[in-house]
Coordinates of C-alpha atoms in Angstrom, one line a residue:
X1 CA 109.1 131.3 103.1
X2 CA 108.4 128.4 105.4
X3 CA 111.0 127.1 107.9
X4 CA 112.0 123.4 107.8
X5 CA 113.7 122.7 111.9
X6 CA 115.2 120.0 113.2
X7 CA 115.4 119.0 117.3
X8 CA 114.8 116.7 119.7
X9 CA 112.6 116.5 122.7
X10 CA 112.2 114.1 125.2
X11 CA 109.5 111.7 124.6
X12 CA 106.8 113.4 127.1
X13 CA 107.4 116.9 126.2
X14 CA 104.6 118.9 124.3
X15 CA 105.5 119.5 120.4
X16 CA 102.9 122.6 120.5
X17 CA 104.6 124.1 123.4
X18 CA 108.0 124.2 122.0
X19 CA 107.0 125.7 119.0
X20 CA 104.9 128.4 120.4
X21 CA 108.0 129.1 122.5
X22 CA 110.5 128.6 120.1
X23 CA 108.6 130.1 116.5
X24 CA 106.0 133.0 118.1
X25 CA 103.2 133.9 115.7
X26 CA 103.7 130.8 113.6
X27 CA 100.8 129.9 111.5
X28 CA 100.4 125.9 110.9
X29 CA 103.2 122.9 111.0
X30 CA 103.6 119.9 109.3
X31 CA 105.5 117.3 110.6
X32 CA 108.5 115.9 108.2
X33 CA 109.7 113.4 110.0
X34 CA 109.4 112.0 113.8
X35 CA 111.3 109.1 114.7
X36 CA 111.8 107.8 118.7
X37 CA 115.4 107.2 119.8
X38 CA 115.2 104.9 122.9
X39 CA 118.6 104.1 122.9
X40 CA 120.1 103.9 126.6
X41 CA 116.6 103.9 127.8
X42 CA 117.5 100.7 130.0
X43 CA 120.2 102.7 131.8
X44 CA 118.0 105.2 132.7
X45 CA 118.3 107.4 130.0
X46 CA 115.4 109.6 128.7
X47 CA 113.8 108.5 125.4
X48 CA 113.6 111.1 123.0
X49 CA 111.6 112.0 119.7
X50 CA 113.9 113.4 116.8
X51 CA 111.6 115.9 114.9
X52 CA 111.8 117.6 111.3
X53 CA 109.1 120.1 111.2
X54 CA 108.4 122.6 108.3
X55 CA 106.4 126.0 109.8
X56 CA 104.7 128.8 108.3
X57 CA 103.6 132.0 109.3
X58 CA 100.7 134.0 108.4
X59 CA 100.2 134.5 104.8
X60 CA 102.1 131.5 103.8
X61 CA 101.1 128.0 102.3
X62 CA 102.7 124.8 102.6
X63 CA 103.8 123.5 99.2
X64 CA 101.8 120.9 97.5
X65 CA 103.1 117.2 98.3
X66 CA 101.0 116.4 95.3
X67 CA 102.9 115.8 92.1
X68 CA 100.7 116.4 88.8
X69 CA 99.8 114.0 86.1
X70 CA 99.4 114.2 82.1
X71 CA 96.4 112.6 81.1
X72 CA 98.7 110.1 78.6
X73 CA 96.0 107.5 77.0
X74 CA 96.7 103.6 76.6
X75 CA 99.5 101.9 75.1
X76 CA 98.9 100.3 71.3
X77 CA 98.9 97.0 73.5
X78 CA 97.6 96.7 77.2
X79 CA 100.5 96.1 79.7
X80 CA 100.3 92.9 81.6
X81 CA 101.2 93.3 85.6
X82 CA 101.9 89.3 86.7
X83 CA 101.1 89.6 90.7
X84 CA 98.9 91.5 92.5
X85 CA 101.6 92.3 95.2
X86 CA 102.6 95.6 96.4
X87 CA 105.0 96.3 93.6
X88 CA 102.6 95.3 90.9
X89 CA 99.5 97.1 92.1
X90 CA 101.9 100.3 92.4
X91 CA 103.2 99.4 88.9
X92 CA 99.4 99.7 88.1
X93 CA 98.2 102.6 89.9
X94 CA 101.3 104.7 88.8
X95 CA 100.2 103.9 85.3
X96 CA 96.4 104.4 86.1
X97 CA 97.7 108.3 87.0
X98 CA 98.3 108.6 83.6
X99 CA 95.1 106.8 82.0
X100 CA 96.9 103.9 81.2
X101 CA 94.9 100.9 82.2
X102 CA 96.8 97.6 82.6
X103 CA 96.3 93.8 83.2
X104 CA 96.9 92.6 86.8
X105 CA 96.8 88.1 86.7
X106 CA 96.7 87.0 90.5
X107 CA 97.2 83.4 90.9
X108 CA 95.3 83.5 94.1
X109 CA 91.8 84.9 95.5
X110 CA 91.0 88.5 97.0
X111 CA 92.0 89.2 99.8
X112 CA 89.3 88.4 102.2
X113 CA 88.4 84.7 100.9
X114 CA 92.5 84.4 100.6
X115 CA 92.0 85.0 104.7
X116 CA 89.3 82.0 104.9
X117 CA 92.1 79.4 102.8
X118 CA 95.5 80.8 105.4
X119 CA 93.2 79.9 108.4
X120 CA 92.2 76.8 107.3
X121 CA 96.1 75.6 106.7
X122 CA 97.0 76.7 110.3
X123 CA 94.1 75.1 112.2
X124 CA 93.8 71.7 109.9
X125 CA 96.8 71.5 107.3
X126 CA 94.6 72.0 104.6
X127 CA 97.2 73.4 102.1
X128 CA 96.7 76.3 99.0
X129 CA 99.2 76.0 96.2
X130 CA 97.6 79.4 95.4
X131 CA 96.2 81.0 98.0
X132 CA 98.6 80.8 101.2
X133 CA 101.1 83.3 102.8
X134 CA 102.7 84.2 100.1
X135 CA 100.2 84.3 97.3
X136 CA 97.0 86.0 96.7
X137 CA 95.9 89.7 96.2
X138 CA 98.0 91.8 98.5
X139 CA 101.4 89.2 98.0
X140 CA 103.6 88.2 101.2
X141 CA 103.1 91.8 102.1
X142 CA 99.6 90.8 103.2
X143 CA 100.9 89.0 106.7
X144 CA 104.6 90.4 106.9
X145 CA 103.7 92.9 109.7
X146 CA 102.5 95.7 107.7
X147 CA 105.9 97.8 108.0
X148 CA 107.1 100.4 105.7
X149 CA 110.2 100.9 106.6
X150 CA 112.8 101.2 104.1
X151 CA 116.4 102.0 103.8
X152 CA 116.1 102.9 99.6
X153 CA 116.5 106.7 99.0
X154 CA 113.9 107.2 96.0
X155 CA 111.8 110.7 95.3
X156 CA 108.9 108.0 94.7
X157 CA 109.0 106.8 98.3
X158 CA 106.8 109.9 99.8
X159 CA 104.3 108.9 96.6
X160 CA 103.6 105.9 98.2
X161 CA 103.4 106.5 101.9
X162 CA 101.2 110.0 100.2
X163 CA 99.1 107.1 98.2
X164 CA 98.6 104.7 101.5
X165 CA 97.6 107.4 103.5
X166 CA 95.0 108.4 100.4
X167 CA 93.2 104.8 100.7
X168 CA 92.8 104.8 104.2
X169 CA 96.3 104.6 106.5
X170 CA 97.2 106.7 109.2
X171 CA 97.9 110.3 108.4
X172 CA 101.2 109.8 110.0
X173 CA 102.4 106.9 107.6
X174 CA 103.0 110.1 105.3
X175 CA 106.1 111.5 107.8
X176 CA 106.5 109.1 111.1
X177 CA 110.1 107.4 110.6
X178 CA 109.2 103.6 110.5
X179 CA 105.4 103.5 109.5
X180 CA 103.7 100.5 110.4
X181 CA 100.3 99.7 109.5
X182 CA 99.6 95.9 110.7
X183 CA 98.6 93.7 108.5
X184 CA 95.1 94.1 109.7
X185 CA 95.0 97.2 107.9
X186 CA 97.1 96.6 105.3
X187 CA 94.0 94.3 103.7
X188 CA 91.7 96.7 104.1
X189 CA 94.4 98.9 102.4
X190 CA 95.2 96.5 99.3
X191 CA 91.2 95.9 98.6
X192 CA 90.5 99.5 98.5
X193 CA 93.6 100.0 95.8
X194 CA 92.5 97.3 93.8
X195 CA 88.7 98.6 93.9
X196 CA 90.2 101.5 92.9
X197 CA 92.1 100.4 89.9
X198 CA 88.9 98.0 88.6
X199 CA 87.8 101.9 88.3
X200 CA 89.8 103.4 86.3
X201 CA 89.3 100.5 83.6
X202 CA 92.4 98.0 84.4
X203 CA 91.8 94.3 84.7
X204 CA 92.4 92.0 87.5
X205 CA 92.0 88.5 87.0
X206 CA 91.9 86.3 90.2
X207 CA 92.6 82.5 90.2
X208 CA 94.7 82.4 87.5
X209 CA 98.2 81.5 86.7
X210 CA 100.2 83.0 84.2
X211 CA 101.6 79.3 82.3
X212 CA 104.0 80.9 80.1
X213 CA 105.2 84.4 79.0
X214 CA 105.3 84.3 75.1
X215 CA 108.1 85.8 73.2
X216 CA 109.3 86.4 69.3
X217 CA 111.9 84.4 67.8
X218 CA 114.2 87.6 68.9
X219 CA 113.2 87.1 72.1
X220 CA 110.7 90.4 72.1
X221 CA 107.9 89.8 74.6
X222 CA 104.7 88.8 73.0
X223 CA 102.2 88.2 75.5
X224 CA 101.2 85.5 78.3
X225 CA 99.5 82.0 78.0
X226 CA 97.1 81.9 81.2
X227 CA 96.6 78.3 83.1
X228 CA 92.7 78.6 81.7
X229 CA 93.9 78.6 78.2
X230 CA 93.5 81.9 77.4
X231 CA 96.5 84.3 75.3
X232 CA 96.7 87.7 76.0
X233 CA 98.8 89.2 73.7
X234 CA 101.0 92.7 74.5
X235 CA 104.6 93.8 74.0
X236 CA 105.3 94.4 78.1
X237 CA 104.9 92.1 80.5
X238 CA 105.7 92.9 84.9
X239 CA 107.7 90.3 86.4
X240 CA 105.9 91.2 89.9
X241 CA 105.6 87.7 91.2
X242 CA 107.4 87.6 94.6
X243 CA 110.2 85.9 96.1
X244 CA 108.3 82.4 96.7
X245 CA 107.1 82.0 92.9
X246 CA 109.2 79.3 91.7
X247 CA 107.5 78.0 88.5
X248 CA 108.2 81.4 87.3
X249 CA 111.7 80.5 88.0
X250 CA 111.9 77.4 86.5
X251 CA 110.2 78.7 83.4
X252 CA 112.5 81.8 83.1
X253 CA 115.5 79.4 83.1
X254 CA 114.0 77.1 80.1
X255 CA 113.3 80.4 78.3
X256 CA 117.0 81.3 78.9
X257 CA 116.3 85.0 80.6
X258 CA 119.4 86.4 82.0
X259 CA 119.1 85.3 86.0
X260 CA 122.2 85.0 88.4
X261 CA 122.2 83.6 91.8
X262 CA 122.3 86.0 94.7
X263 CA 123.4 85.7 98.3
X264 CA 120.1 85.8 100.8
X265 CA 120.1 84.5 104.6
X266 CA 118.8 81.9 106.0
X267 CA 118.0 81.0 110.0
X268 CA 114.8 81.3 112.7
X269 CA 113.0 83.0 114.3
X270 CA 113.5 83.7 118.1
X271 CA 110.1 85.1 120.2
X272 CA 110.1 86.5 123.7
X273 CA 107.4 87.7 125.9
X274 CA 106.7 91.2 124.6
X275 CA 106.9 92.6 128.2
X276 CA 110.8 90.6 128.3
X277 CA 111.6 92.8 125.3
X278 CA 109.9 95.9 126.4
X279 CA 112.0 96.0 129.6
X280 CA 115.3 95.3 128.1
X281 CA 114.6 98.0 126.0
X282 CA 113.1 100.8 127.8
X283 CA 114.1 99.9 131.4
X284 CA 112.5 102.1 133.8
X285 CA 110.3 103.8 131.2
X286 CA 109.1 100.6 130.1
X287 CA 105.4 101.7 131.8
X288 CA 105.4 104.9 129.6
X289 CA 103.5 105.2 126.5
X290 CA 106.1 104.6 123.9
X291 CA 104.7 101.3 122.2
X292 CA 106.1 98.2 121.7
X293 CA 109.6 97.6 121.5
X294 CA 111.9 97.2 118.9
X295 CA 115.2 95.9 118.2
X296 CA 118.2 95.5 115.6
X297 CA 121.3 93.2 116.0
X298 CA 124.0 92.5 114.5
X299 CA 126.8 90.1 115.2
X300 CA 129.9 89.5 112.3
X301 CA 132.2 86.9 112.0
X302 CA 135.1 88.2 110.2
X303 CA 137.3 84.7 110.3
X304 CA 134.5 83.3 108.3
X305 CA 133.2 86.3 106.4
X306 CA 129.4 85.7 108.2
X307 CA 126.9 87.8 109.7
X308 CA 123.9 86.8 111.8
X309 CA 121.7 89.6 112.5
X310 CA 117.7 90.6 113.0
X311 CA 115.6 91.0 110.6
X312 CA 111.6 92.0 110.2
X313 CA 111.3 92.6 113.6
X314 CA 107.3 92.0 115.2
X315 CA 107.0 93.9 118.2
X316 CA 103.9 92.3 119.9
X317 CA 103.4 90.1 117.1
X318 CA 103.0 86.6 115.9
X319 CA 105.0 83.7 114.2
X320 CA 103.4 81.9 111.4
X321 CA 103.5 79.2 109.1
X322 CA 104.2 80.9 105.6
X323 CA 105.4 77.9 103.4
X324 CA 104.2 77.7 99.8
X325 CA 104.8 73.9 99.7
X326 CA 102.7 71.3 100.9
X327 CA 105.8 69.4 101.9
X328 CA 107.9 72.2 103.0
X329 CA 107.4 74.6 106.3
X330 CA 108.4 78.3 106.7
X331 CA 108.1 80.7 109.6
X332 CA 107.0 84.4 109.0
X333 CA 106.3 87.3 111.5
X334 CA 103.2 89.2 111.5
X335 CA 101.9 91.9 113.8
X336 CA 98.9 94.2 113.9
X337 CA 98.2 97.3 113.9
X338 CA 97.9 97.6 118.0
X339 CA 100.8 95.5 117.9
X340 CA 99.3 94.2 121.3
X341 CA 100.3 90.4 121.1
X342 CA 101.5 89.1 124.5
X343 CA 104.7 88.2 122.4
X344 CA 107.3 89.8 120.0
X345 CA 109.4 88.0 117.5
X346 CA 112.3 88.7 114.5
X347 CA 114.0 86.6 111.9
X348 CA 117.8 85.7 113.4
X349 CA 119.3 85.0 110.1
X350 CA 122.9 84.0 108.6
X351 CA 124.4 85.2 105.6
X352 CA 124.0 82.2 103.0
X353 CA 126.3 83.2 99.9
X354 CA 126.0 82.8 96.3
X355 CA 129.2 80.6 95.2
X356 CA 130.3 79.8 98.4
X357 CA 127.3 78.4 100.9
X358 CA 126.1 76.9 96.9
X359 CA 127.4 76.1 94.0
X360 CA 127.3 78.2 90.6
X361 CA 126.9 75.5 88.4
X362 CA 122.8 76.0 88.3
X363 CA 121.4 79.6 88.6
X364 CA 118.6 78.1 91.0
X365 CA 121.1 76.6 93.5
X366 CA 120.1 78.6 95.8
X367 CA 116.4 78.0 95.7
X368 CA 116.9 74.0 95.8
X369 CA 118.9 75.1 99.5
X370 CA 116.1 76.7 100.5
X371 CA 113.8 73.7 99.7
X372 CA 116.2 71.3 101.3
X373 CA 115.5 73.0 104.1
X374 CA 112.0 73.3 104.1
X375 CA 111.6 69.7 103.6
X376 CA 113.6 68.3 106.3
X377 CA 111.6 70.9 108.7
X378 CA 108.4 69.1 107.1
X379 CA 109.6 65.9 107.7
X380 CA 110.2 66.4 111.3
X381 CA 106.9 68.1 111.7
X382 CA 105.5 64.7 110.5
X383 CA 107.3 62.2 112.3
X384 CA 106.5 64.2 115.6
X385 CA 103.2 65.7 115.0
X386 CA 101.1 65.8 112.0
X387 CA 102.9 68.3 109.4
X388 CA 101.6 71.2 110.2
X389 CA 103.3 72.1 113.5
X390 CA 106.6 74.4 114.1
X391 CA 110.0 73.0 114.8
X392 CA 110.7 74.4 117.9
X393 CA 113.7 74.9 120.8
X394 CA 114.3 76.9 123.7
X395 CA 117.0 79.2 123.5
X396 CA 118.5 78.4 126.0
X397 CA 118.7 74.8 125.4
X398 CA 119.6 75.5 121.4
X399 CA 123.2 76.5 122.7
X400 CA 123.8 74.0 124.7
X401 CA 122.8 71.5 122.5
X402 CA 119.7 70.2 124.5
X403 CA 116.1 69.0 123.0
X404 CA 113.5 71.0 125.5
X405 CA 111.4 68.9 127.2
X406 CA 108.9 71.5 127.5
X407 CA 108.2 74.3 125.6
X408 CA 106.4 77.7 126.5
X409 CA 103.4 79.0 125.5
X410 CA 104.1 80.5 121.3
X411 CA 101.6 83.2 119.4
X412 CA 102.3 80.6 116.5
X413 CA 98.6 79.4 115.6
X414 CA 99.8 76.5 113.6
X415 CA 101.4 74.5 117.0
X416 CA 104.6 73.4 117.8
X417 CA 106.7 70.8 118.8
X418 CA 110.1 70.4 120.5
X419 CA 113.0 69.5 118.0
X420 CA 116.5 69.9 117.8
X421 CA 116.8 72.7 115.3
X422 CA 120.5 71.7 114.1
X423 CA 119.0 68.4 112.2
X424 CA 117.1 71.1 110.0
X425 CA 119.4 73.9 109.7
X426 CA 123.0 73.2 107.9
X427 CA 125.7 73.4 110.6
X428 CA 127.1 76.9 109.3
X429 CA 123.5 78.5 110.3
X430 CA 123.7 77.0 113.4
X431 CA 126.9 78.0 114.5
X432 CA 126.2 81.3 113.3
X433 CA 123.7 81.7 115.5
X434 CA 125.0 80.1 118.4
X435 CA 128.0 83.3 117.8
X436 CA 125.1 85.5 117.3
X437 CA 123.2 84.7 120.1
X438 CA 125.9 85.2 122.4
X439 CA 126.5 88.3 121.4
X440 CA 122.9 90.0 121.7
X441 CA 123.2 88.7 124.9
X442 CA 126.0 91.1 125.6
X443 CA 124.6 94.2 124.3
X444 CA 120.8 93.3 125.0
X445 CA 121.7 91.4 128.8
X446 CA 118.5 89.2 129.3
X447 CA 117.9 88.5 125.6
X448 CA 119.3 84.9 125.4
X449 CA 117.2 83.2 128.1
X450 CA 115.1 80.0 128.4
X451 CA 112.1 81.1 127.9
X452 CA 112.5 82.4 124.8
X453 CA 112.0 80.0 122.0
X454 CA 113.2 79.7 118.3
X455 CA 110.6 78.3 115.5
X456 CA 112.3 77.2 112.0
X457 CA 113.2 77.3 109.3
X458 CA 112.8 81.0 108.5
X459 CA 114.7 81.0 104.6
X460 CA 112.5 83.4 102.2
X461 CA 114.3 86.5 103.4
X462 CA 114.3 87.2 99.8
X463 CA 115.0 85.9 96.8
X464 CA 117.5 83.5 95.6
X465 CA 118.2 85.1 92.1
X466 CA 118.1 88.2 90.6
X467 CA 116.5 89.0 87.4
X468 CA 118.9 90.8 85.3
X469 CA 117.6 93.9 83.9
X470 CA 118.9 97.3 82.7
X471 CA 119.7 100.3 84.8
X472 CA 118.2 102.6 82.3
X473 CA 115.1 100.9 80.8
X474 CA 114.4 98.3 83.6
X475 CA 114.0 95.7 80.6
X476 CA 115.3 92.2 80.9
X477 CA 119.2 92.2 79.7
X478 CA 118.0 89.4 77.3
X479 CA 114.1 89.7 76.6
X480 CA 113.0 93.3 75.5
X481 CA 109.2 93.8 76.8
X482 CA 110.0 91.8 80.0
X483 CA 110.5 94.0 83.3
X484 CA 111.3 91.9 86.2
X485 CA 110.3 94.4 89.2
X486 CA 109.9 94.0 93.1
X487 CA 111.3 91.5 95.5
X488 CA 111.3 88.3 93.3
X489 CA 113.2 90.2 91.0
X490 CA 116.0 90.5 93.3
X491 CA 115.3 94.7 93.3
X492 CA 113.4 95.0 96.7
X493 CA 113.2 94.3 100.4
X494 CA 110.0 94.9 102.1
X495 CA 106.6 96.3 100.8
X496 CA 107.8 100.4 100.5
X497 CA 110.9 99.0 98.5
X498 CA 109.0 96.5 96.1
X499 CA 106.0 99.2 95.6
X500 CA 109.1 102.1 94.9
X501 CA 110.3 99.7 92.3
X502 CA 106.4 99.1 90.6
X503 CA 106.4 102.6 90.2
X504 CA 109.6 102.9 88.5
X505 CA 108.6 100.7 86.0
X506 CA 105.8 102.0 85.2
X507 CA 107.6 105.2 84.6
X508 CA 110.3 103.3 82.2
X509 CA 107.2 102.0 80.3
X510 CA 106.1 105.1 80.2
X511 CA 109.0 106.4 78.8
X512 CA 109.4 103.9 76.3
X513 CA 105.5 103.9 75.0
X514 CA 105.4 107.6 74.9
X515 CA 108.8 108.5 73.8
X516 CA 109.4 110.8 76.6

C-alpha cells in the first residue's frame, strides 16, 4: 500500500534527502501538495515548504489520477455553450469526454487576433465592444494573471488542474498549492483546448453574439437567435458569459429569468515596486530563491459592517485597463508566467452590499453602480488626458487628502494621470480604504508609503447578480433548458472555480439527457 506523509522543511532543504532518510528503499513519489509558508520571514524567521507526498515501495503503483469515461453519443439536440471562457470551454470538454459534441458562440475573436485589438486600446484608445479584456476566446481569464487558486472544495478540481497540465502547463499545476500559470501561457493554453474540441466535432463560432435565447410559451428553452441572423434551435442552452456581459443581463430581465442582486466589492488597485513587496515579506531572505511575493489583507469594520481587503494579487505584475465600455474605465491585474515585472499590484476592495450600498427595487442596481463609477473615472480621464489614461494617486497623498503632483513610474501600459480618487469612488469606498490602509500598514510596516500608487476604479470583482438556478439540476429556477454557470452567474470566483462549475453542468446535462 502506498504512504501519503505530511511535513515541513525549510525552504532550502533537499525533498530527496529527507525521504531517503526518512522512507529507506522507497520506490517513486508523487508530490500531493507543496505550498510555501513565508510567514515571519521579515522577522527573521525561516521560510518553509509544507509537503503532502504519497510514496511507494518496490512492487507498488501509484493509483491512476485518471477518471474513465463512457462513450455516451449526442444529445437529440446539440447543446449550446454561450462563451468561450474558462467555464464554458470546460462545460464543453467535460461533455467532449463523453462524445457529446456542443456549440460554443464567442462574441469576440481567437485568442491571438483578440491580442492585436487589447493592444491597440492601450496604446491609441481604439475601443472593442467585442474583443477587449473581458471578451474573446479565453474570457477575463485570458489577462487576470493566470492563477488557479481556489478556495471551492470540488472532486472536479484535480480534473482540471489534471486537464491544464494535459494541454501544455506545468506538471506542477497538478499538486503545487496556488498554481499560477501567467497569462502568457494561459493563451497558449486556451488555443490548444479549443483546437482540441474543433476535434472532437463541437462548434465554435467566433464573432458572434448570441441576440436572444428563445424559449416556449412555458418558458422551456428553445434555442438562440445569433446577431447574424441565424437560429439554432436546442433544448439546453450555457449561461457562460462572464461577469461583464450586460446585454445578457438586460435581456434575462425582459425575459423575466429569476436573477437577484448580490453583494460584490468595489475599490483600486494599489502597486508597489516588486522589490518594496519582496522585502516586507521575506526580510532577510528576500535574496533567496522563493519568487515573487505575495500578500493577503484584511481589515473589518464592525461599526459599519465593512471589509476592505486584497484581492487577485499580481506579484511582479501589471495593472491594466479592462473596461468593456467605451465610456467607462476599469483596472485589472495581470502577471506572467516569470512574474518578473519590476512592480506588483492587488485589488484593495470594499464590501459594496446588495440592499444596503443599493437599492432592491431593480435587480440590476447593482450593475448601474458599477457603471456610475466607470463613467465618472472616464470622464476624468478626458478632461485631464485623452480617455484612455488611469486615474491615479499616491498613497500616501490619498490619505491625506492631497492630489500628487507627480506620480511614479506605473507597469500600466495605457498611462496615467494624477486625480483625486475620492471624486470617482463613493465616499464609503473611500473611507474604507483609508481604515484599510492603515491597517496593512500595521501588520505589513512599509506597505502604505508614497511611492506606492493606487489606479481606479477596480469594480468587476464579480458579478452583480446571481442567476438563480437549482441545487440539484443546475437549471434556471424559472426557465427549464437554461443553465446559468461560471462567474457571471454569480457561482464562481476565478478561472479553477468558473471551469469547476462548466464541468458540473455538463455533468447535470448529462444526467438529465441520459437519464442517469
Amino acid at each position: 500500500m502506498s504512504k501519503i506523509t505530511n511535513f515541513k522543511l525549510d525552504f532550502d532543504q533537499d525533498l530527496e534527502f529527507y525521504l531517503n532518510k526518512n522512507f529507506p528503499g522507497f520506490a517513486d513519489y508523487r508530490i500531493h501538495n507543496k505550498a510555501l509558508d513565508a510567514r515571519g520571514a521579515n522577522r527573521g524567521k525561516k521560510p518553509i515548504y509544507n509537503y503532502k507526498v504519497e510514496i511507494i515501495y518496490p512492487g507498488e503503483e501509484f493509483a491512476a489520477y485518471r477518471e474513465q469515461f463512457n462513450f455516451l453519443d449526442n444529445f437529440s439536440q446539440t447543446p449550446v455553450i454561450i462563451g468561450a471562457g474558462p467555464a464554458g470551454l470546460f462545460c464543453a470538454l467535460r461533455l467532449a469526454e463523453y462524445g457529446i459534441k456542443s456549440i460554443i458562440i464567442e462574441r469576440g475573436d481567437r485568442a491571438h487576433n483578440r491580442m492585436k485589438h487589447i493592444a491597440r486600446f492601450w496604446r491609441y484608445n481604439e475601443f472593442d465592444d467585442d474583443n477587449n479584456v473581458c471578451f474573446g476566446e479565453g474570457g477575463a481569464g485570458l489577462f487576470s494573471d493566470g492563477k488557479l487558486i481556489t478556495r471551492i472544495k470540488s472532486p472536479y478540481v484535480q480534473y482540471v488542474m489534471n486537464r491544464f497540465v494535459d494541454f501544455g502547463a506545468p506538471p506542477e499545476t497538478a499538486y503545487v498549492s496556488n498554481p499560477h500559470l501567467g497569462s502568457n501561457k494561459i493563451r497558449g493554453l486556451i488555443k490548444k483546448i479549443t483546437d482540441h474540441l474543433k476535434d472532437k466535432g463541437c462548434e465554435i463560432h467566433y464573432n458572434v453574439k448570441v441576440d436572444e435565447v428563445l424559449f416556449e410559451e412555458d418558458k422551456k428553452v428553445a434555442g438562440v437567435k445569433l446577431s447574424d441572423g441565424r437560429l439554432l434551435e436546442t433544448n439546453n442552452v450555457v449561461l457562460a458569459t462572464g461577469h461583464s456581459a450586460k446585454e445578457i443581463y438586460y435581456h434575462l430581465k425582459d425575459k423575466e429569468v429569476a436573477m437577484e442582486a448580490k453583494d460584490f466589492a468595489v475599490g483600486v488597485r494599489i502597486e508597489h515596486r516588486r522589490s518594496q513587496v519582496d522585502f516586507l515579506q521575506y526580510g532577510r531572505f528576500v535574496q533567496e530563491d522563493l519568487g515573487a511575493a505575495r500578500y493577503k489583507l484584511t481589515y473589518h469594520n464592525k461599526e459599519v459592517d465593512k471589509g476592505t481587503y486584497s484581492f487577485c494579487m499580481c506579484p511582479g505584475g501589471y495593472v491594466l485597463s479592462s473596461g468593456t465600455d467605451a465610456d467607462g474605465i476599469v483596472v485589472n491585474g495581470m502577471s506572467n508566467f516569470a512574474r518578473n515585472s519590476p512592480w506588483s499590484n492587488s485589488a484593495l476592495v470594499v464590501s459594496v452590499n446588495a440592499g444596503k450600498d443599493f437599492g432592491l427595487d431593480d435587480v440590476l442596481n447593482g450593475h448601474y453602480f458599477q457603471r456610475d463609477i466607470e463613467k465618472k473615472a472616464y470622464e476624468a480621464s478626458l478632461a485631464n488626458a485623452t480617455g484612455k489614461e488611469i486615474p491615479s494617486q499616491r498613497v500616501q497623498d490619498f490619505l491625506d487628502g492631497r492630489i500628487s503632483k507627480d506620480l511614479p513610474k506605473t507597469s500600466c501600459p495605457s498611462g496615467i494621470f494624477s486625480h483625486n480618487l475620492t471624486t470617482i469612488l463613493p465616499e464609503f469606498i473611500s473611507q474604507g480604504l483609508r481604515e484599510g490602509l492603515e491597517s496593512f500598514d500595521k501588520k505589513m510596516k512599509g506597505f502604505v508609503n508614497n511611492d506606492a500608487l493606487l489606479l481606479a476604479p477596480e469594480t468587476r470583482t464579480s458579478a452583480p447578480v446571481t442567476i438563480k438556478r437549482s441545487r440539484a439540476t443546475f437549471e434556471s429556477d424559472s426557465h427549464k433548458g437554461l443553465y446559468p454557470c461560471g462567474e457571471g452567474a454569480g457561482y464562481a470566483g476565478g478561472i479553477t472555480s468558473a471551469a469547476v462549475d462548466g464541468v458540473k453542468v455538463a455533468m447535470a446535462m448529462i444526467r438529465k439527457e441520459k437519464n442517469i
